[in-house]
Amino acid sequence: MNPLGALLVRDMRLSIRVGGGALMGVLFFLVVVTLVPFAVGPDLALLKKIGPAILWLAALLASLLALDRLFATDHEDGSLDLLLMSRTPLELVVAVKGVAHWLTTGLPLIVAAPLIGLLLNLDPLAEGTLALTLLVGTPALTFIGLIGAAIAVALRRGGLLLAIIVLPLTVPVLIFGVAAANAAIVGPVPFGTPFTILCALTLASLVIGPFAAAAALRQEME
Amino acid sequence: MRLCAIDLACHRGGRDVFAGLNFSIASGQALTVTGRNGAGKSSLLRSIIGLVRIAGGRLVLEGGDPELTIAEQAHYLGHQDALKPALSVAENLRFWAAFLGAKTVDTHACLDAVGLADLADLPAAYLSAGQRRRLSIARLGAVKRPIWLLDEPASTLDVSAQQQLAELMRTHLDASGLILAATHGPIGLADAQELRLDDIAPVGVVDEERDGRSESSIPVSAAAIGRATHTSAAPSQPDGDQVRS
Amino acid sequence: MTLTELANPSRFLAFANRALPWLGGMTVIAFAFGLDMAMNAPNDYQQGATVKIMYLHVPSAWLGMLGWALMSVAALGTLVWRHPLADVAAKAAAPIGAAFTLLCLVTGSLWGRPEWGTYWVWDARLTSELVLFLLYLGVIALWRTVEDPSRAARAAAILTLVGAIDLPIIKFSVDWWNTLHQGSSVFRLGGSTIYPTILIPLLVMALAFTLLFATLHLAAMRNEILRRRVRTFRLMQASAAS
C-alpha cells in the first residue's frame, strides 16, 4: 500500500476503534439538536423554520469534536516525528488525516442529519437540501479545523483553544450553509447563489487548511 | 556514504545545548553519543533529521541519494515508540513499513527478528515497555534505510533483547549502513566510536545581543570531542552532497 | 441453582449454554402465537389496520424501560454487593435496551405520521422516551471508551442509577402533563380500559418480547464473559512472552 493510503486506513481504524468515533459524533449531534426544543419550546412551526440553522450549528460543533486530538495523539506517542520526516509532503499527510477525520466524523453526521431532521419536523425537500449543504460544507469545517488542531498540538488544554481559534473562522461556512438550505426551503433568494459560494469556501479551505496546518506543525515541532 | 557534522551548534530555550561539534561517520561505522542528561544527545539526533533547528554549522551527507534529504534516508528511533495501542502488533508494523515506503514487507520475519512473532495479533496496548520498544525497533528491519539514528535504543530492553538489537545493528553495519546512537551504557557494538558531549565544555547562556551563529559567540569550541573528531577535517563538497545549515 | 452459585462465571456459562436453546425456542413459539393473534385482532374503527403497530410499539416501550430497570439493579449489584456478574449483566443489557427503545421510537413515528400528521412532536412522553434512548447511547459510549472493564463498570453504574430518574418520568408523563400521546390504559388504577380482544394479543406479544429480551441478554452476557476471558488470556500471552 502506498504511504498515504496506509495513513488513511490507520487513522480511520483508530477513530472507529478508540471510543467509537463515528458513534460519538452522531450522538453529540443528536444531543445538541434535542436540547434546542427544550430551550425554545416545542413549537413545531418555529422548529421547522429554524431547523436548518439548528442542524448546521450542531454539525459544526460535532465536526470539531475530537479534532483537537488529531495531531496531539501523534505528538504524544512520537508518531508525529516520523510523519514530519517523511518522504511524503507534510501537506498531503495533513490533508489525508483531515480526510480520514471527515470520513469517520463528518460523513456519519450527514447520514444521520435527515433522521434527526424528522425531530424538527423538516419536510423531505428540506431534508435533502440540508444533507446536500452539509455534504458540501462539512469538509470545509474539518479542513479549517486542521489549522487549529495543528496550532494546539502541543498544548494540554488544546480542546478549548481549538474551539476559540476555529469557530470564528467557520463563520462564513455557517452563513452560506444555512443560507443555501433556507433558500431552497423558503426562498426568495435562489439556491444556486449561496450554494456556489459554499462550494467555493470548501474548495478554498481544502487548499488553505493543509498548507497552514503543515506550516504550523513545522513551527511547533522545531 | 559519509555523514559529517561541521561546527554544529544547537540552541534550545535560550541556551546553547552544544556548539562547535564535529564528527564524521562512514558506511559500516557506528558512533555512540554519550553524555550526562541534558548534554544534548537527543537534540543532536533530532537536529540531524530536521526536527530541531540547527543554530550554526553544517551537516553534510556524501554519497547519499541526491534527491532525498538526510531525514528521508534515515530511521529515527526516538524516546517514544510511535505505536498505537488500539492497533495490533502486526498492524502497527505494517503501517510504518507502508508509510516509510516499503513496497512489500515480511511482517513475520521482521517481528521474529525482535522476538514478537507470537504476539502479532495482540493489540499493542497489551505489550510491556520492552516489547513496545522491540516492536518499534522492528520497523528498522522492515524498511531499508542507510542511516540509523537511535535515541537510547536499549533503555527498556532486557539482556536477550539487547542482544537481538546488537545483532540487527551488526547486520545493518555489514550492509554498509551507518549508526548514530545516543546512549548511557554500552549497546553491544565493540568497535563503535564514541562522541562524548560532556567534553564539549561548559555551555553558556546565549547573549541575546549577539548573533548566535557567529564563530566568536560560541563559548568554547570543539577542542576535544572524543575519538571521533580526528576524522572531522571539513570534507570537500562535490555536487550532490546535501547540506543542512 | 442460587444466585451465589451462578456468580461463578464458569457455572454461569454452563447454565447459559443449557438455557439458551430453550429460551430461544420459547421465544419463537410465543412470537408465532402473538403475531398470529395480533394479525387477527379487530381493527380500530377510526385507525383501521394502523392500530396494529401498537402490538410492536407498546411491548418495545416496556422492554426499553425494563432494560434500564435491569441495568439499575445490576448497577446496585456492582456498587453495593460487588457481584461479579453484575457489570456483565449491565453491559450486555445496554445495547439490547437501546434497540428496543429505538424500535419503540420508530414504530411510534410510523404510527404518528398517519394519525397525528407528523413523525414527531415534542410532548412529554415522546421526549422522555427519546431521552432514555440518549441515556442508553451515553452508557454504551462510556463502556466503549473506558478500556478497563472494572473501572468502566463503576462509572457506568453511577450513570445508570442517575439515569433511572427518567423511568418514572416516562411512566407518569402522560398523567403529569397534557400530552398528545394517549394516557395509560393497560396498567392503571381501576383496571385496564382495553377490550380483551386487544389486550390478550398485546400481553402475548409482551411475553414474546420479554422472552426475546431474555434470550438476547443471556447470549450477550455469555459473549461478554468469553470476551473478557479472551482479553485475560491475551494479556497473559503478552506477559508470558517476556
XYZ file of C-alpha atoms in Angstrom:
709
model
C 0.000 0.000 0.000
C 1.251 3.485 -0.667
C 2.120 5.743 2.300
C -0.962 7.955 2.120
C -3.315 5.006 1.703
C -1.741 3.350 4.725
C -2.168 6.538 6.748
C -5.825 6.854 5.711
C -6.569 3.275 6.725
C -4.710 3.636 10.019
C -6.457 6.845 11.032
C -9.897 5.500 10.145
C -9.230 2.276 12.023
C -8.117 4.227 15.061
C -11.109 6.530 15.138
C -13.513 3.630 14.767
C -11.798 1.511 17.422
C -10.974 4.125 20.017
C -14.130 5.141 21.862
C -16.381 4.565 18.879
C -15.552 7.727 16.909
C -18.490 7.820 14.498
C -20.980 6.920 17.232
C -19.716 9.738 19.456
C -20.078 12.387 16.763
C -23.616 11.362 15.841
C -24.606 11.075 19.497
C -23.290 14.562 20.219
C -25.138 15.861 17.164
C -28.368 14.249 18.373
C -27.989 15.580 21.917
C -27.357 19.152 20.768
C -30.385 19.053 18.451
C -32.529 17.591 21.232
C -31.615 20.426 23.568
C -32.977 23.125 21.277
C -36.712 22.314 21.667
C -36.177 22.393 25.426
C -34.740 25.875 25.092
C -37.099 27.423 22.528
C -40.203 25.402 23.325
C -41.939 22.610 21.428
C -43.463 24.864 18.762
C -43.211 22.728 15.600
C -43.768 25.655 13.233
C -40.900 27.558 14.834
C -38.667 24.481 14.942
C -39.339 23.857 11.266
C -38.297 27.415 10.477
C -35.047 27.375 12.456
C -34.402 23.661 11.819
C -31.688 24.080 9.180
C -29.848 26.566 11.390
C -30.027 24.213 14.389
C -28.763 21.256 12.397
C -25.953 23.296 10.875
C -24.883 24.609 14.257
C -24.971 21.125 15.780
C -22.996 19.718 12.834
C -20.431 22.500 13.237
C -19.900 21.663 16.909
C -19.924 17.914 16.304
C -17.388 18.079 13.495
C -14.938 19.880 15.776
C -15.300 17.011 18.231
C -12.102 15.033 18.744
C -10.376 17.271 16.209
C -8.065 18.602 18.936
C -6.658 15.080 19.341
C -5.968 14.712 15.621
C -2.305 15.685 15.856
C -1.987 15.665 19.651
C -2.089 11.867 19.981
C 0.502 11.513 17.223
C 2.597 14.123 19.004
C 2.366 12.374 22.370
C 3.347 8.919 21.136
C 6.141 10.127 18.847
C 4.392 9.279 15.576
C 4.369 12.911 14.538
C 8.208 12.965 14.420
C 8.125 10.194 11.857
C 5.303 11.843 9.905
C 7.305 15.075 9.788
C 10.489 13.469 8.449
C 8.627 11.513 5.812
C 9.280 11.492 2.075
C 5.616 12.299 1.569
C 4.982 16.064 1.651
C 3.613 17.098 5.038
C 0.764 18.989 3.368
C -0.506 15.738 1.863
C -0.062 13.901 5.157
C -2.126 16.577 6.897
C -4.770 16.507 4.162
C -5.093 12.726 4.389
C -5.521 12.939 8.143
C -8.237 15.515 7.533
C -9.964 13.240 5.029
C -9.845 10.322 7.473
C -11.327 12.505 10.201
C -14.090 13.734 7.908
C -14.945 10.210 6.753
C -15.302 8.977 10.321
C -16.841 12.089 11.917
C -18.367 14.276 9.199
C -19.893 11.660 6.928
C -21.914 9.904 9.684
C -23.384 13.314 10.577
C -24.665 13.739 7.037
C -26.201 10.278 7.096
C -27.828 10.990 10.466
C -28.981 14.518 9.635
C -32.187 13.556 7.736
C -33.266 11.249 10.565
C -32.591 13.876 13.174
C -34.345 16.395 10.916
C -37.561 14.424 11.475
C -37.449 15.534 15.096
C -37.587 19.144 13.876
C -40.489 18.443 11.526
C -38.499 19.142 8.345
C -40.159 18.047 5.106
C -38.394 15.846 2.531
C -37.246 18.753 0.347
C -35.700 20.470 3.354
C -34.066 17.218 4.471
C -32.494 16.654 1.077
C -31.248 20.201 0.714
C -29.862 20.217 4.194
C -28.000 16.943 3.663
C -26.588 18.337 0.419
C -25.353 21.557 2.040
C -23.830 19.547 4.895
C -22.135 17.212 2.415
C -20.557 20.182 0.681
C -19.921 22.270 3.794
C -18.611 19.892 6.470
C -15.291 19.186 4.682
C -14.631 22.915 4.969
C -15.262 22.729 8.726
C -12.833 19.821 9.115
C -10.120 21.394 6.991
C -10.375 24.763 8.736
C -10.282 22.812 11.995
C -6.986 21.227 10.906
C -5.295 24.599 11.311
C -6.467 24.928 14.905
C -5.551 21.313 15.635
C -2.025 21.919 14.339
C -1.605 25.102 16.361
C -2.919 23.477 19.535
C -0.892 20.294 19.034
C 1.452 20.573 21.984
C -0.945 22.220 24.423
C -2.512 20.373 27.299
C -5.787 22.251 27.144
C -5.872 22.255 23.376
C -9.577 21.482 23.133
C -10.793 24.840 24.400
C -8.161 26.756 22.486
C -9.072 24.888 19.318
C -12.714 25.937 19.618
C -11.750 29.559 20.226
C -9.354 29.629 17.269
C -11.507 27.724 14.828
C -15.090 28.793 15.470
C -14.625 32.384 14.214
C -13.010 31.045 11.043
C -16.015 28.856 10.329
C -18.490 31.758 10.344
C -18.593 32.150 6.531
C -19.254 28.435 6.067
C -22.093 28.615 8.580
C -23.595 31.700 6.927
C -23.669 30.269 3.426
C -24.537 26.736 4.507
C -27.642 27.898 6.355
C -28.429 30.453 3.639
C -28.346 27.769 0.945
C -30.532 25.408 2.966
C -33.038 28.169 3.739
C -33.030 29.459 0.163
C -34.180 26.098 -1.102
C -36.850 25.764 1.567
C -38.393 29.206 1.909
C -36.776 31.371 -0.797
C -36.834 34.074 -2.059
C -33.093 34.010 -2.837
C -32.213 31.393 -5.473
C -30.498 28.313 -4.045
C -27.609 28.499 -6.522
C -26.020 31.685 -5.236
C -25.256 30.774 -1.623
C -24.603 27.150 -2.595
C -21.943 28.139 -5.134
C -20.243 30.314 -2.544
C -20.359 27.398 -0.089
C -18.652 25.177 -2.690
C -16.014 27.868 -3.216
C -15.386 28.135 0.538
C -14.920 24.386 0.759
C -12.533 24.261 -2.182
C -10.524 27.134 -0.749
C -10.299 25.540 2.695
C -9.259 22.208 1.145
C -6.199 24.048 -0.150
C -5.500 26.560 2.608
C -6.153 24.170 5.501
C -3.402 21.608 4.807
C -0.811 24.263 3.912
C -1.480 26.351 7.020
C -1.673 23.278 9.258
C 1.583 21.855 7.860
C 3.329 25.186 8.370
C 2.034 25.362 11.941
C 3.217 21.816 12.669
C 6.698 22.555 11.355
C 6.926 25.657 13.532
C 5.599 23.889 16.613
C 7.955 20.974 16.332
C 11.199 22.883 15.888
C 28.357 7.123 2.233
C 29.587 9.507 4.883
C 27.705 11.737 7.310
C 29.657 14.744 8.596
C 28.819 17.430 11.083
C 30.899 20.561 10.797
C 30.948 23.048 13.614
C 27.399 22.136 14.514
C 25.587 24.229 17.123
C 22.166 23.962 18.692
C 20.193 26.323 20.908
C 17.109 25.353 22.802
C 15.088 27.531 25.100
C 17.611 30.350 25.070
C 20.717 28.358 25.914
C 23.421 26.614 23.964
C 22.877 22.885 24.093
C 26.071 22.236 22.225
C 28.277 24.185 19.866
C 31.249 23.617 17.623
C 30.508 19.946 17.241
C 32.392 17.950 14.644
C 32.104 14.315 13.725
C 32.120 12.095 10.726
C 30.841 8.577 10.242
C 31.199 6.472 7.154
C 29.315 3.451 5.882
C 29.760 0.478 8.140
C 30.661 2.636 11.123
C 28.801 3.296 14.323
C 29.098 6.316 16.578
C 27.747 6.333 20.105
C 26.890 9.692 21.594
C 27.292 9.770 25.353
C 26.947 12.418 27.991
C 25.001 13.408 31.060
C 21.292 14.172 30.926
C 20.685 17.421 29.109
C 24.019 17.284 27.313
C 22.164 17.429 24.018
C 22.246 13.826 22.841
C 18.609 13.843 21.774
C 18.886 17.338 20.342
C 21.808 16.230 18.196
C 19.859 13.319 16.766
C 16.783 15.436 16.198
C 18.805 18.205 14.556
C 20.177 15.722 12.028
C 16.667 14.886 10.819
C 15.467 18.470 10.941
C 13.204 18.200 13.982
C 15.407 20.706 15.813
C 16.676 23.799 14.073
C 20.426 23.965 13.617
C 21.772 27.194 15.084
C 25.165 27.049 13.393
C 27.443 24.854 11.333
C 26.513 22.333 8.698
C 25.549 18.727 8.167
C 26.846 17.068 5.048
C 25.905 13.720 3.590
C 28.286 12.455 0.943
C 27.282 9.664 -1.357
C 23.630 9.575 -0.464
C 20.657 9.847 -2.784
C 20.841 13.447 -4.045
C 17.071 13.579 -4.490
C 16.377 12.972 -0.834
C 17.091 14.876 2.358
C 19.068 13.310 5.182
C 15.864 12.707 7.154
C 14.337 10.852 4.229
C 17.231 8.399 4.186
C 17.246 7.881 7.928
C 15.436 5.837 10.523
C 14.784 7.684 13.746
C 14.067 5.726 16.905
C 13.027 8.338 19.427
C 12.176 8.150 23.124
C 8.583 7.329 22.290
C 7.721 4.215 20.387
C 5.287 5.728 17.833
C 2.825 2.896 18.389
C -0.961 2.956 18.564
C -2.329 0.861 21.444
C -5.587 0.185 19.593
C -3.829 -1.421 16.618
C -2.417 -4.912 16.689
C 1.320 -5.549 16.729
C 1.304 -6.525 13.053
C -0.916 -3.589 12.075
C 1.450 -1.163 13.757
C 4.437 -2.588 11.925
C 2.653 -2.819 8.573
C 1.546 0.807 8.844
C 5.034 2.164 9.431
C 6.526 -0.092 6.783
C 3.997 1.155 4.221
C 4.254 4.765 5.341
C 8.056 4.738 5.243
C 7.894 3.481 1.681
C 8.348 -0.301 1.752
C 6.641 -1.911 -1.218
C 6.226 -5.240 0.480
C 7.079 -6.308 3.978
C 7.550 -9.736 5.525
C 5.794 -8.963 8.803
C 6.518 -12.338 10.314
C 10.245 -12.199 9.642
C 10.556 -8.644 10.943
C 8.659 -9.466 14.123
C 10.612 -12.676 14.532
C 13.868 -10.725 14.461
C 12.782 -8.915 17.622
C 11.064 -11.944 19.165
C 7.483 -10.736 18.779
C 6.248 -13.111 16.069
C 3.939 -14.926 18.509
C 2.227 -11.711 19.551
C 1.490 -10.428 16.047
C -2.287 -10.345 16.523
C -2.363 -8.829 20.024
C -3.293 -5.177 20.469
C -0.164 -3.149 21.149
C -1.895 -1.945 24.341
C -1.144 -5.317 25.953
C 2.617 -5.088 25.431
C 5.150 -4.322 28.154
C 7.531 -1.379 27.778
C 10.310 -3.629 26.487
C 8.008 -5.326 23.995
C 6.816 -1.957 22.731
C 10.414 -0.911 22.250
C 11.156 -4.069 20.293
C 8.113 -3.536 18.088
C 9.369 -0.047 17.422
C 12.797 -1.451 16.522
C 11.174 -3.934 14.138
C 10.423 -1.136 11.693
C 14.179 -0.550 11.233
C 14.373 -4.037 9.776
C 11.190 -3.712 7.749
C 12.293 -0.729 5.669
C 15.831 -0.388 4.342
C 17.374 2.978 5.121
C 21.123 3.602 5.310
C 21.242 5.907 8.338
C 20.009 4.784 11.735
C 19.572 7.401 14.439
C 18.806 5.668 17.713
C 17.933 7.512 20.909
C 18.586 5.276 23.946
C 17.653 2.195 21.922
C 18.372 -0.269 24.718
C 16.884 1.637 27.640
C 13.936 -0.656 28.385
C 15.317 -3.863 26.895
C 16.353 -6.958 28.822
C 19.611 -8.760 28.114
C 18.351 -11.072 25.378
C 16.516 -8.251 23.623
C 19.694 -6.163 23.788
C 21.486 -8.977 22.026
C 18.809 -9.071 19.339
C 19.237 -5.330 18.876
C 23.012 -5.665 18.682
C 22.572 -8.352 16.053
C 20.265 -6.131 14.000
C 22.768 -3.275 14.230
C 25.633 -5.568 13.248
C 23.689 -6.730 10.175
C 22.951 -3.130 9.308
C 26.625 -2.132 9.552
C 27.669 -5.133 7.480
C 25.246 -3.960 4.792
C 27.243 -0.710 4.839
C 24.741 1.234 6.847
C 25.744 3.758 9.463
C 24.516 4.176 13.007
C 24.426 7.116 15.369
C 23.203 6.087 18.812
C 22.654 8.247 21.871
C 23.208 6.054 24.865
C 24.033 5.882 28.546
C 25.546 2.439 28.561
C 27.195 0.070 26.114
C 24.879 -1.137 23.367
C 26.855 -4.132 22.227
C 28.901 -2.591 19.438
C 32.507 -3.192 20.384
C 34.111 -1.176 17.615
C 31.836 1.847 17.843
C 33.462 5.231 18.050
C 32.391 7.433 20.891
C 31.379 11.078 20.914
C 31.324 12.460 24.457
C 29.165 15.550 24.611
C 30.301 16.290 28.188
C 33.731 17.118 26.844
C 32.375 19.996 24.911
C 32.916 22.391 27.626
C 30.543 24.378 29.683
C 27.507 25.620 27.967
C 26.805 29.264 28.362
C 23.721 31.357 28.085
C 23.310 32.828 24.666
C 23.793 36.522 24.666
C 20.636 37.864 23.123
C 22.507 40.830 21.666
C 24.869 38.827 19.584
C 24.247 36.758 16.565
C 24.340 33.242 17.939
C 25.699 31.894 14.718
C 28.955 33.788 14.559
C 32.066 31.868 15.483
C 33.024 34.169 18.289
C 29.799 33.735 20.159
C 30.279 30.059 20.699
C 31.583 29.797 24.225
C 34.173 27.121 23.789
C 34.629 25.352 20.544
C 35.180 21.717 19.951
C 38.536 21.237 21.496
C 38.142 17.665 22.475
C 35.370 15.551 21.181
C 36.482 12.050 21.789
C 37.967 9.810 19.221
C 35.513 10.644 16.538
C 36.865 14.102 15.945
C 40.012 13.086 14.180
C 38.045 12.490 11.040
C 36.466 15.866 11.183
C 38.538 17.673 8.651
C 35.962 19.513 6.606
C 35.254 17.357 3.604
C 35.184 18.714 0.139
C 31.762 19.112 -1.275
C 31.246 17.573 -4.656
C 27.947 18.191 -6.374
C 25.104 16.157 -4.993
C 26.062 16.382 -1.357
C 23.402 17.554 0.965
C 23.967 20.285 3.400
C 21.711 21.294 6.222
C 22.582 24.572 7.779
C -29.348 -23.042 41.462
C -28.944 -19.918 43.564
C -27.628 -16.541 42.592
C -24.440 -17.149 44.589
C -23.674 -20.316 42.668
C -24.300 -18.550 39.378
C -21.808 -15.898 40.408
C -19.100 -18.274 39.278
C -18.631 -17.329 35.606
C -17.896 -20.922 34.548
C -21.133 -22.163 36.140
C -22.948 -19.275 34.528
C -21.552 -20.182 31.111
C -22.704 -23.789 31.533
C -26.138 -22.567 32.638
C -26.371 -20.131 29.722
C -25.426 -22.782 27.184
C -28.116 -25.119 28.534
C -30.792 -22.453 28.854
C -30.321 -20.626 25.558
C -31.874 -23.237 23.210
C -34.954 -23.489 25.458
C -35.329 -19.744 25.739
C -34.857 -19.316 22.009
C -37.452 -21.980 21.270
C -39.961 -20.439 23.650
C -39.386 -17.031 22.071
C -40.159 -18.375 18.612
C -43.337 -20.090 19.823
C -44.507 -17.003 21.721
C -43.927 -14.816 18.658
C -45.776 -17.286 16.440
C -48.819 -17.142 18.714
C -48.512 -13.426 19.419
C -48.156 -12.316 15.794
C -50.991 -14.591 14.733
C -53.285 -13.214 17.413
C -52.238 -9.639 16.637
C -52.939 -10.089 12.927
C -56.373 -11.495 13.635
C -57.252 -8.907 16.259
C -60.006 -6.469 15.262
C -59.065 -3.230 13.513
C -59.879 0.058 15.153
C -62.978 1.752 13.761
C -61.052 5.052 13.448
C -57.459 3.966 12.791
C -58.011 0.866 10.702
C -55.047 -1.502 10.485
C -52.632 1.184 11.712
C -53.594 0.267 15.241
C -51.642 -2.976 14.877
C -48.376 -1.080 15.129
C -49.310 -0.928 18.796
C -48.550 -4.640 19.201
C -44.892 -3.850 18.490
C -44.829 -0.360 19.920
C -46.132 -0.990 23.416
C -44.061 -4.104 24.237
C -40.885 -2.496 22.927
C -41.559 0.558 25.101
C -41.976 -1.707 28.136
C -38.826 -3.663 27.324
C -36.843 -0.484 26.757
C -37.756 0.616 30.263
C -37.298 -2.860 31.703
C -33.791 -2.890 30.243
C -32.860 0.244 32.150
C -34.511 -1.075 35.315
C -32.444 -4.250 34.958
C -29.307 -2.179 34.465
C -30.162 -0.184 37.598
C -30.458 -3.340 39.688
C -27.209 -4.575 38.186
C -25.645 -1.184 38.983
C -26.569 -1.688 42.634
C -25.064 -5.162 42.320
C -21.831 -3.632 41.069
C -21.618 -0.801 43.586
C -23.123 -2.336 46.731
C -22.802 -6.123 46.585
C -19.860 -6.252 44.167
C -21.445 -9.225 42.451
C -19.011 -10.483 39.798
C -21.665 -10.866 37.116
C -23.471 -7.600 37.806
C -21.431 -5.444 35.482
C -21.538 -8.138 32.792
C -25.336 -8.072 33.043
C -25.377 -4.266 32.920
C -23.054 -4.041 29.934
C -24.926 -6.729 27.997
C -28.322 -5.092 28.633
C -27.402 -1.652 27.282
C -27.381 -2.314 23.511
C -30.472 -4.520 23.746
C -32.392 -1.938 25.744
C -31.291 0.743 23.298
C -32.526 -1.364 20.376
C -35.966 -1.841 21.964
C -36.185 1.868 22.774
C -35.274 2.729 19.194
C -37.889 0.269 17.956
C -40.417 1.995 20.189
C -39.479 5.427 18.803
C -39.557 4.224 15.189
C -42.868 2.389 15.455
C -44.317 5.387 17.292
C -43.206 7.724 14.488
C -44.667 5.454 11.833
C -47.947 5.419 13.726
C -47.840 9.173 14.342
C -47.492 10.090 10.688
C -50.980 8.922 9.596
C -52.666 9.603 12.933
C -51.145 12.913 14.044
C -49.875 14.121 10.672
C -46.272 14.303 11.828
C -43.475 11.880 12.627
C -42.577 13.650 15.799
C -43.957 16.022 18.387
C -42.092 17.312 21.407
C -44.543 16.128 24.022
C -43.534 14.782 27.404
C -43.922 11.056 26.662
C -42.040 11.136 23.390
C -39.346 13.430 24.685
C -38.718 11.401 27.826
C -38.515 8.251 25.692
C -36.001 9.973 23.419
C -34.009 10.982 26.487
C -33.990 7.319 27.548
C -32.570 6.418 24.140
C -29.868 9.093 24.520
C -29.046 7.788 28.003
C -28.637 4.305 26.559
C -26.280 5.609 23.879
C -24.345 7.541 26.513
C -23.840 4.418 28.624
C -22.781 2.424 25.560
C -20.307 5.153 24.630
C -18.954 5.105 28.181
C -18.472 1.331 28.100
C -16.641 1.632 24.806
C -14.413 4.497 25.901
C -13.013 3.070 29.137
C -10.619 0.250 28.340
C -10.534 -1.494 31.736
C -13.903 -3.285 32.307
C -13.979 -2.936 36.097
C -13.362 0.815 36.004
C -15.908 1.238 33.222
C -18.386 -0.793 35.270
C -18.324 1.568 38.262
C -18.631 4.685 36.124
C -21.458 3.147 34.099
C -23.228 2.012 37.281
C -23.312 5.552 38.668
C -24.560 6.917 35.354
C -27.227 4.188 35.196
C -28.574 4.954 38.669
C -28.747 8.675 37.923
C -30.439 7.956 34.601
C -33.058 5.791 36.323
C -34.795 9.058 37.276
C -36.062 9.092 33.691
C -38.102 5.888 34.140
C -40.861 7.305 36.406
C -40.873 10.434 34.252
C -41.655 8.309 31.188
C -44.258 6.262 33.040
C -46.139 9.207 34.531
C -45.522 11.747 31.782
C -48.954 11.133 30.305
C -50.555 11.751 33.689
C -48.480 14.739 34.756
C -48.595 16.675 31.512
C -51.305 17.201 28.977
C -49.812 15.250 26.102
C -50.734 14.293 22.569
C -49.734 10.746 23.449
C -52.662 8.852 24.946
C -52.873 8.155 28.664
C -52.161 4.859 30.398
C -54.641 2.187 29.547
C -53.157 -1.170 30.498
C -51.629 -0.676 33.935
C -53.734 1.871 35.790
C -55.759 2.266 38.950
C -59.235 0.935 38.429
C -58.221 -1.718 35.919
C -57.392 -1.811 32.253
C -59.585 0.109 29.828
C -58.753 -2.049 26.830
C -61.103 -4.683 25.432
C -59.875 -8.260 25.992
C -59.799 -8.860 22.209
C -56.959 -6.357 22.026
C -55.478 -6.795 25.492
C -54.799 -10.522 25.250
C -52.812 -10.405 21.967
C -50.934 -7.439 23.444
C -49.994 -9.390 26.566
C -48.890 -12.385 24.477
C -46.736 -10.090 22.377
C -45.327 -8.596 25.572
C -44.449 -12.100 26.744
C -42.775 -12.820 23.389
C -40.774 -9.589 23.612
C -39.748 -10.391 27.177
C -38.559 -13.850 26.138
C -36.682 -12.292 23.228
C -35.044 -9.841 25.617
C -34.083 -12.658 27.992
C -32.610 -14.737 25.151
C -30.608 -11.868 23.727
C -29.461 -10.760 27.161
C -28.291 -14.194 28.205
C -26.434 -14.662 24.914
C -24.866 -11.207 25.235
C -23.762 -11.956 28.809
C -22.190 -15.198 27.665
C -20.375 -13.365 24.876
C -19.174 -10.677 27.269
C -17.760 -13.267 29.683
C -15.999 -15.011 26.815
C -14.735 -11.676 25.516
C -13.231 -10.895 28.921
C -11.618 -14.319 29.062
C -10.066 -13.724 25.670
C -8.766 -10.381 26.925
C -7.274 -12.004 30.028
C -5.667 -14.783 28.015
C -4.159 -12.279 25.591
C -2.767 -10.198 28.454
C -1.284 -13.380 29.884
C 0.123 -14.289 26.486
C 1.819 -10.896 26.214
C 3.347 -11.091 29.682
C 4.400 -14.721 29.246
C 6.227 -13.876 26.023
C 8.682 -11.731 28.057
